[in-house]
């Protein structure tokens, strides 16, 4: 069943039938201005089935994802802010493109070809999501906006050699594509002129009941096809172990309500993460085409999110650090458990673990990661 879905999704996103009527629309509009005077653009992609996605040039950020429930009621399922000023003044990675390196690097250090590189330590002595001045807080260039059987928006950015301590000038591109069925594909591509490390992802935080809904996201059903995860130390850095999920709070191979395990004080990993903030090693590993990495369902509304990726891991974060001080969209106060992030990627701290999938990228060997958000509804 899963293989059949992957094939049909890939075809729907890749094929353009000559003479076919336009089924997905793309448009752009001003979204505000940064403190340095730079204008921010919002690009909206709309599918024939009522699904729409809006992307900001600031951070190449997935700002809104409007999805119908089983009764046709549309809601934005992404946590975030209403205005550009908030994204700039209090960034929290919501929906942003993460780079150069998604997730944590221990002590902000890694070695490559005998040389040690020091990165900003923006997370209790560790480097997180690019070090605090990563690609999530850069205003990307809007290269292309196009309607058609598949609506697309292309964003580009140049990261200079030494940017946040990383070697190599990196030219990167992110392409958002929405087909007529509402499948949202994101393709991350990058080239470098020196050996470097790259690990790109999207950091959308979901509540499939709808952003700001009375039901928090940890009441939703989650499936992750992974027999192992990477346990962490008290700094949330992987120990290097791949631990079997069998019989633990980390076994999501069958659908489970997230809240069932999030307060398991007997599990030291749950205690250290204040809940779930862990990388799962997907059974599928690295794949040429996107395959299933996670499924999130809100049984009440019937909204379903399926995440597919070519990468070998997915970071599951259950909004543990939403502390009631974040005022988000529509004036909603975000608290612990109000959203769930499912970030496909290679493993955290991979440059410091020889047994983890490599994140090294060399000149002439481009980086590419393809992921898909597929939304649908379940029956009652």
Coordinates of C-alpha atoms in Angstrom, one line a residue:
X1 CA 0.0 0.0 0.0
X2 CA 2.8 2.4 1.0
X3 CA 4.8 1.8 -2.2
X4 CA 1.7 2.4 -4.4
X5 CA 1.2 5.7 -2.7
X6 CA 4.8 6.8 -3.2
X7 CA 4.6 6.0 -6.9
X8 CA 1.4 7.9 -7.5
X9 CA 2.5 10.9 -5.5
X10 CA 5.8 11.1 -7.4
X11 CA 4.0 10.9 -10.7
X12 CA 1.5 13.5 -9.8
X13 CA 4.3 15.9 -8.8
X14 CA 6.6 15.2 -11.7
X15 CA 4.3 14.9 -14.7
X16 CA 2.8 17.8 -16.6
X17 CA 0.2 16.5 -19.1
X18 CA 0.2 18.6 -22.3
X19 CA -3.1 20.5 -22.8
X20 CA -4.3 19.8 -19.2
X21 CA -6.3 22.5 -17.5
X22 CA -4.6 24.5 -14.8
X23 CA -5.4 22.9 -11.5
X24 CA -3.2 24.7 -9.1
X25 CA -2.7 28.4 -8.7
X26 CA 0.3 30.4 -7.6
X27 CA 0.3 34.1 -6.6
X28 CA 2.5 36.5 -4.6
X29 CA 2.0 39.6 -2.5
X30 CA 3.9 41.9 -0.2
X31 CA 4.0 40.5 3.4
X32 CA 5.7 43.3 5.3
X33 CA 9.2 44.8 5.7
X34 CA 12.1 43.7 7.9
X35 CA 13.8 46.2 10.2
X36 CA 16.6 46.8 7.6
X37 CA 14.0 47.9 5.1
X38 CA 14.0 44.7 3.0
X39 CA 10.6 43.7 1.7
X40 CA 9.2 40.2 2.5
X41 CA 7.1 38.4 -0.1
X42 CA 4.4 35.9 0.6
X43 CA 3.7 33.3 -2.1
X44 CA 0.4 31.3 -2.0
X45 CA -0.1 28.0 -3.8
X46 CA -3.7 26.8 -4.1
X47 CA -4.9 23.3 -5.1
X48 CA -8.2 22.3 -6.6
X49 CA -9.3 20.4 -3.5
X50 CA -9.1 23.4 -1.1
X51 CA -5.6 22.9 0.2
X52 CA -3.4 26.0 0.1
X53 CA 0.1 26.8 1.3
X54 CA 1.6 30.2 1.9
X55 CA 5.4 30.6 2.0
X56 CA 7.3 33.7 3.2
X57 CA 10.6 34.7 1.6
X58 CA 11.9 35.3 5.1
X59 CA 13.4 32.0 6.1
X60 CA 11.7 30.4 3.0
X61 CA 9.1 29.7 5.7
X62 CA 6.0 27.6 5.3
X63 CA 3.7 30.2 6.9
X64 CA 0.3 28.7 6.5
X65 CA -1.1 25.4 5.5
X66 CA -4.9 25.4 5.1
X67 CA -6.5 22.0 5.1
X68 CA -10.2 20.9 5.0
X69 CA -11.5 18.5 7.6
X70 CA -13.8 15.5 6.8
X71 CA -16.8 18.0 6.8
X72 CA -15.0 20.4 4.5
X73 CA -14.2 23.0 7.2
X74 CA -10.8 24.6 6.4
X75 CA -8.3 25.4 9.1
X76 CA -4.6 26.5 9.1
X77 CA -2.8 23.6 10.8
X78 CA 0.5 25.4 11.4
X79 CA 1.7 27.2 14.5
X80 CA 3.3 30.6 13.8
X81 CA 3.0 34.3 14.0
X82 CA 0.6 36.7 12.1
X83 CA 3.2 39.3 11.3
X84 CA 6.8 39.6 9.9
X85 CA 8.0 41.7 12.9
X86 CA 7.4 38.8 15.2
X87 CA 9.2 36.3 13.0
X88 CA 12.2 38.7 13.0
X89 CA 12.2 39.8 16.7
X90 CA 11.4 36.4 18.2
X91 CA 12.3 33.6 15.8
X92 CA 11.3 30.1 16.8
X93 CA 12.0 28.2 13.6
X94 CA 8.2 27.8 13.0
X95 CA 7.9 26.5 9.4
X96 CA 11.3 27.8 8.4
X97 CA 13.9 26.3 6.1
X98 CA 16.7 25.1 8.4
X99 CA 20.3 25.2 7.4
X100 CA 23.1 24.9 7.0
X101 CA 22.6 22.2 9.7
X102 CA 19.3 21.1 11.0
X103 CA 19.3 19.9 14.6
X104 CA 22.2 20.0 17.2
X105 CA 26.0 19.7 16.9
X106 CA 27.8 19.0 20.1
X107 CA 29.7 22.0 21.6
X108 CA 29.3 23.7 18.2
X109 CA 32.3 21.8 16.8
X110 CA 33.1 19.3 14.1
X111 CA 36.2 18.3 12.2
X112 CA 36.5 17.8 8.4
X113 CA 39.7 16.7 6.7
X114 CA 41.7 17.3 9.9
X115 CA 40.4 20.8 10.5
X116 CA 38.1 21.7 13.4
X117 CA 35.4 24.2 12.8
X118 CA 33.7 26.2 15.6
X119 CA 30.1 27.2 15.2
X120 CA 27.9 29.6 17.3
X121 CA 26.7 27.9 20.6
X122 CA 23.1 29.1 20.8
X123 CA 21.6 26.1 22.7
X124 CA 23.1 25.6 26.1
X125 CA 26.6 25.2 24.7
X126 CA 25.5 23.3 21.6
X127 CA 24.9 24.6 18.1
X128 CA 21.2 24.3 17.0
X129 CA 19.7 24.8 13.6
X130 CA 22.6 26.8 12.1
X131 CA 23.7 28.6 15.3
X132 CA 21.1 31.3 15.7
X133 CA 21.9 33.2 12.5
X134 CA 21.0 30.4 10.1
X135 CA 19.0 30.2 7.0
X136 CA 15.7 30.5 8.9
X137 CA 16.4 34.2 9.5
X138 CA 17.6 35.1 6.0
X139 CA 15.4 36.8 3.5
X140 CA 15.6 34.5 0.5
X141 CA 15.2 35.6 -3.1
X142 CA 12.0 34.6 -4.9
X143 CA 13.3 33.1 -8.2
X144 CA 10.1 31.8 -9.7
X145 CA 6.3 31.7 -9.0
X146 CA 4.3 29.6 -11.4
X147 CA 0.8 28.2 -11.8
X148 CA -0.1 25.0 -13.6
X149 CA -1.0 21.4 -13.0
X150 CA 1.6 21.8 -10.3
X151 CA 2.0 25.3 -8.7
X152 CA 5.6 26.1 -7.8
X153 CA 7.6 28.7 -5.8
X154 CA 11.4 28.7 -6.0
X155 CA 13.6 30.5 -3.4
X156 CA 17.4 30.8 -3.5
X157 CA 20.1 31.9 -1.1
X158 CA 23.9 32.2 -1.2
X159 CA 25.7 31.4 2.1
X160 CA 29.3 32.7 2.0
X161 CA 32.4 30.8 3.1
X162 CA 32.7 31.0 6.9
X163 CA 29.0 31.8 7.4
X164 CA 28.3 31.0 11.1
X165 CA 31.7 29.1 11.0
X166 CA 30.9 26.7 8.2
X167 CA 33.3 26.2 5.4
X168 CA 32.5 26.8 1.7
X169 CA 30.4 29.1 -0.3
X170 CA 27.0 27.3 -0.5
X171 CA 24.4 28.1 -3.1
X172 CA 21.1 26.7 -2.1
X173 CA 17.6 26.4 -3.6
X174 CA 14.2 25.4 -2.1
X175 CA 11.3 24.5 -4.3
X176 CA 7.8 24.3 -3.0
X177 CA 5.3 22.5 -5.3
X178 CA 1.6 21.9 -4.7
X179 CA -0.3 19.5 -7.0
X180 CA -4.1 19.4 -7.7
X181 CA -4.6 16.8 -5.0
X182 CA -3.0 18.9 -2.3
X183 CA 0.4 17.2 -2.0
X184 CA 3.0 19.7 -1.0
X185 CA 6.5 18.8 -2.0
X186 CA 9.6 20.6 -0.8
X187 CA 12.9 20.0 -2.5
X188 CA 16.1 21.2 -0.9
X189 CA 19.2 21.5 -3.1
X190 CA 22.7 22.9 -2.5
X191 CA 26.2 23.1 -4.0
X192 CA 29.5 24.0 -2.4
X193 CA 32.9 25.1 -3.5
X194 CA 34.6 23.5 -0.5
X195 CA 33.9 20.3 1.6
X196 CA 31.3 21.2 4.2
X197 CA 28.3 19.6 6.1
X198 CA 24.7 20.3 5.1
X199 CA 21.5 19.0 6.7
X200 CA 18.4 20.8 5.5
X201 CA 14.8 20.4 6.6
X202 CA 11.6 22.2 7.3
X203 CA 10.6 23.0 10.9
X204 CA 6.8 23.2 10.6
X205 CA 4.9 22.6 13.8
X206 CA 1.5 21.1 13.3
X207 CA -1.8 20.8 15.1
X208 CA -4.1 18.9 12.8
X209 CA -7.1 20.0 14.8
X210 CA -6.2 23.5 13.6
X211 CA -3.8 26.2 14.9
X212 CA -5.1 27.4 18.3
X213 CA -7.7 24.6 18.6
X214 CA -8.8 23.7 22.2
X215 CA -7.5 20.2 21.6
X216 CA -3.7 20.1 21.9
X217 CA -1.6 18.2 19.4
X218 CA -0.5 15.5 21.8
X219 CA -4.0 14.0 21.7
X220 CA -3.4 13.0 18.1
X221 CA -2.4 9.6 16.7
X222 CA 1.2 9.3 15.5
X223 CA 2.9 6.6 13.5
X224 CA 6.6 6.5 12.8
X225 CA 8.0 3.4 10.9
X226 CA 11.2 3.2 12.9
X227 CA 12.5 0.3 14.9
X228 CA 15.3 2.4 16.5
X229 CA 15.9 5.9 17.8
X230 CA 19.0 7.8 18.9
X231 CA 19.0 8.4 22.7
X232 CA 20.5 11.6 23.9
X233 CA 22.4 13.0 26.9
X234 CA 21.3 15.8 29.2
X235 CA 22.3 18.3 26.5
X236 CA 20.0 16.5 23.9
X237 CA 23.0 15.4 22.0
X238 CA 22.9 11.8 20.7
X239 CA 25.1 9.3 22.6
X240 CA 25.8 7.4 19.3
X241 CA 23.6 4.5 20.2
X242 CA 20.8 3.2 18.0
X243 CA 18.3 1.9 20.6
X244 CA 15.5 -0.6 19.9
X245 CA 12.1 1.0 20.5
X246 CA 10.4 -2.3 21.4
X247 CA 8.6 -2.1 24.7
X248 CA 9.4 1.6 25.2
X249 CA 7.6 4.9 25.0
X250 CA 9.3 5.4 21.6
X251 CA 7.5 2.6 19.8
X252 CA 5.3 4.3 17.2
X253 CA 5.3 1.6 14.6
X254 CA 1.6 1.3 15.2
X255 CA -0.6 4.4 15.7
X256 CA -0.5 5.7 19.2
X257 CA -1.8 8.8 21.0
X258 CA 1.3 11.0 21.7
X259 CA 0.2 11.8 25.2
X260 CA 0.4 8.2 26.3
X261 CA 4.1 8.3 26.6
X262 CA 4.9 12.0 27.0
X263 CA 4.8 11.9 30.8
X264 CA 6.5 8.6 31.4
X265 CA 8.8 9.6 34.2
X266 CA 10.3 6.1 34.4
X267 CA 12.0 6.7 31.0
X268 CA 15.1 8.8 31.4
X269 CA 14.9 9.8 27.8
X270 CA 11.5 11.3 28.3
X271 CA 12.7 13.1 31.4
X272 CA 15.8 14.6 29.7
X273 CA 13.8 15.7 26.6
X274 CA 10.9 17.1 28.7
X275 CA 8.9 14.7 26.5
X276 CA 9.7 13.8 22.9
X277 CA 12.6 15.6 21.3
X278 CA 14.4 12.7 19.6
X279 CA 15.5 11.5 16.2
X280 CA 14.1 8.3 14.9
X281 CA 16.2 6.1 12.6
X282 CA 13.7 5.2 9.8
X283 CA 13.6 1.6 8.8
X284 CA 13.7 2.6 5.1
X285 CA 17.0 4.5 5.5
X286 CA 18.1 6.8 2.6
X287 CA 15.9 6.4 -0.5
X288 CA 16.0 7.7 -4.0
X289 CA 12.3 8.7 -3.8
X290 CA 10.3 9.9 -0.8
X291 CA 8.9 7.2 1.4
X292 CA 6.7 7.3 4.5
X293 CA 8.4 8.8 7.6
X294 CA 5.4 9.7 9.8
X295 CA 1.6 9.9 9.9
X296 CA -0.3 12.2 12.2
X297 CA -4.1 12.1 12.6
X298 CA -6.6 14.1 14.5
X299 CA -9.4 11.6 15.0
X300 CA -12.0 14.4 15.8
X301 CA -11.6 16.5 12.6
X302 CA -10.3 13.6 10.5
X303 CA -7.4 15.6 9.2
X304 CA -4.4 13.4 8.4
X305 CA -0.8 14.4 7.6
X306 CA 1.6 12.0 6.0
X307 CA 5.2 12.9 5.8
X308 CA 7.5 11.3 3.1
X309 CA 11.2 11.9 2.7
X310 CA 14.4 10.6 1.0
X311 CA 16.3 11.1 4.3
X312 CA 17.0 8.4 6.9
X313 CA 15.8 10.1 10.0
X314 CA 12.9 12.2 11.4
X315 CA 13.1 14.4 14.5
X316 CA 9.9 14.2 16.5
X317 CA 9.4 17.2 18.8
X318 CA 6.2 17.5 20.8
X319 CA 6.4 21.2 21.6
X320 CA 8.0 20.7 25.0
X321 CA 9.5 24.2 25.1
X322 CA 6.3 26.1 24.3
X323 CA 5.9 27.7 27.7
X324 CA 3.0 30.1 27.4
X325 CA 5.1 33.1 26.5
X326 CA 4.6 32.7 22.7
X327 CA 1.6 34.7 21.4
X328 CA 1.0 33.3 17.9
X329 CA -1.6 33.5 15.2
X330 CA -4.9 35.1 16.0
X331 CA -3.6 36.0 19.4
X332 CA -3.4 32.4 20.5
X333 CA -1.1 31.6 23.4
X334 CA 1.0 28.5 22.7
X335 CA 1.7 26.1 25.5
X336 CA 3.5 22.8 25.9
X337 CA 2.0 20.1 23.6
X338 CA 0.1 22.6 21.4
X339 CA 2.1 21.5 18.3
X340 CA 4.1 18.7 16.9
X341 CA 7.2 19.0 14.6
X342 CA 8.2 16.1 12.4
X343 CA 11.5 17.1 10.8
X344 CA 13.0 14.8 8.2
X345 CA 16.8 14.9 8.1
X346 CA 20.0 13.1 8.6
X347 CA 20.8 12.4 12.3
X348 CA 21.7 15.1 14.8
X349 CA 25.4 15.6 15.5
X350 CA 26.2 13.3 12.5
X351 CA 29.6 15.0 11.8
X352 CA 30.8 13.7 15.3
X353 CA 29.5 10.1 14.9
X354 CA 31.2 7.9 12.3
X355 CA 28.3 5.3 12.5
X356 CA 25.7 7.9 11.6
X357 CA 24.7 8.8 8.0
X358 CA 27.2 11.3 6.6
X359 CA 26.2 14.9 6.1
X360 CA 29.4 15.7 4.2
X361 CA 28.9 17.6 0.9
X362 CA 31.8 18.1 -1.6
X363 CA 32.3 20.3 -4.7
X364 CA 30.7 18.6 -7.8
X365 CA 28.5 16.4 -5.6
X366 CA 25.3 18.4 -4.9
X367 CA 23.1 18.0 -1.9
X368 CA 19.4 17.1 -2.4
X369 CA 16.6 16.3 0.0
X370 CA 13.0 15.7 -1.2
X371 CA 10.1 15.7 1.2
X372 CA 6.3 15.7 0.8
X373 CA 3.5 16.7 3.1
X374 CA 0.4 14.8 2.0
X375 CA -2.9 15.8 3.6
X376 CA -6.1 13.9 3.6
X377 CA -9.1 13.0 5.8
X378 CA -10.0 9.8 7.6
X379 CA -13.5 8.3 8.0
X380 CA -15.3 8.5 11.3

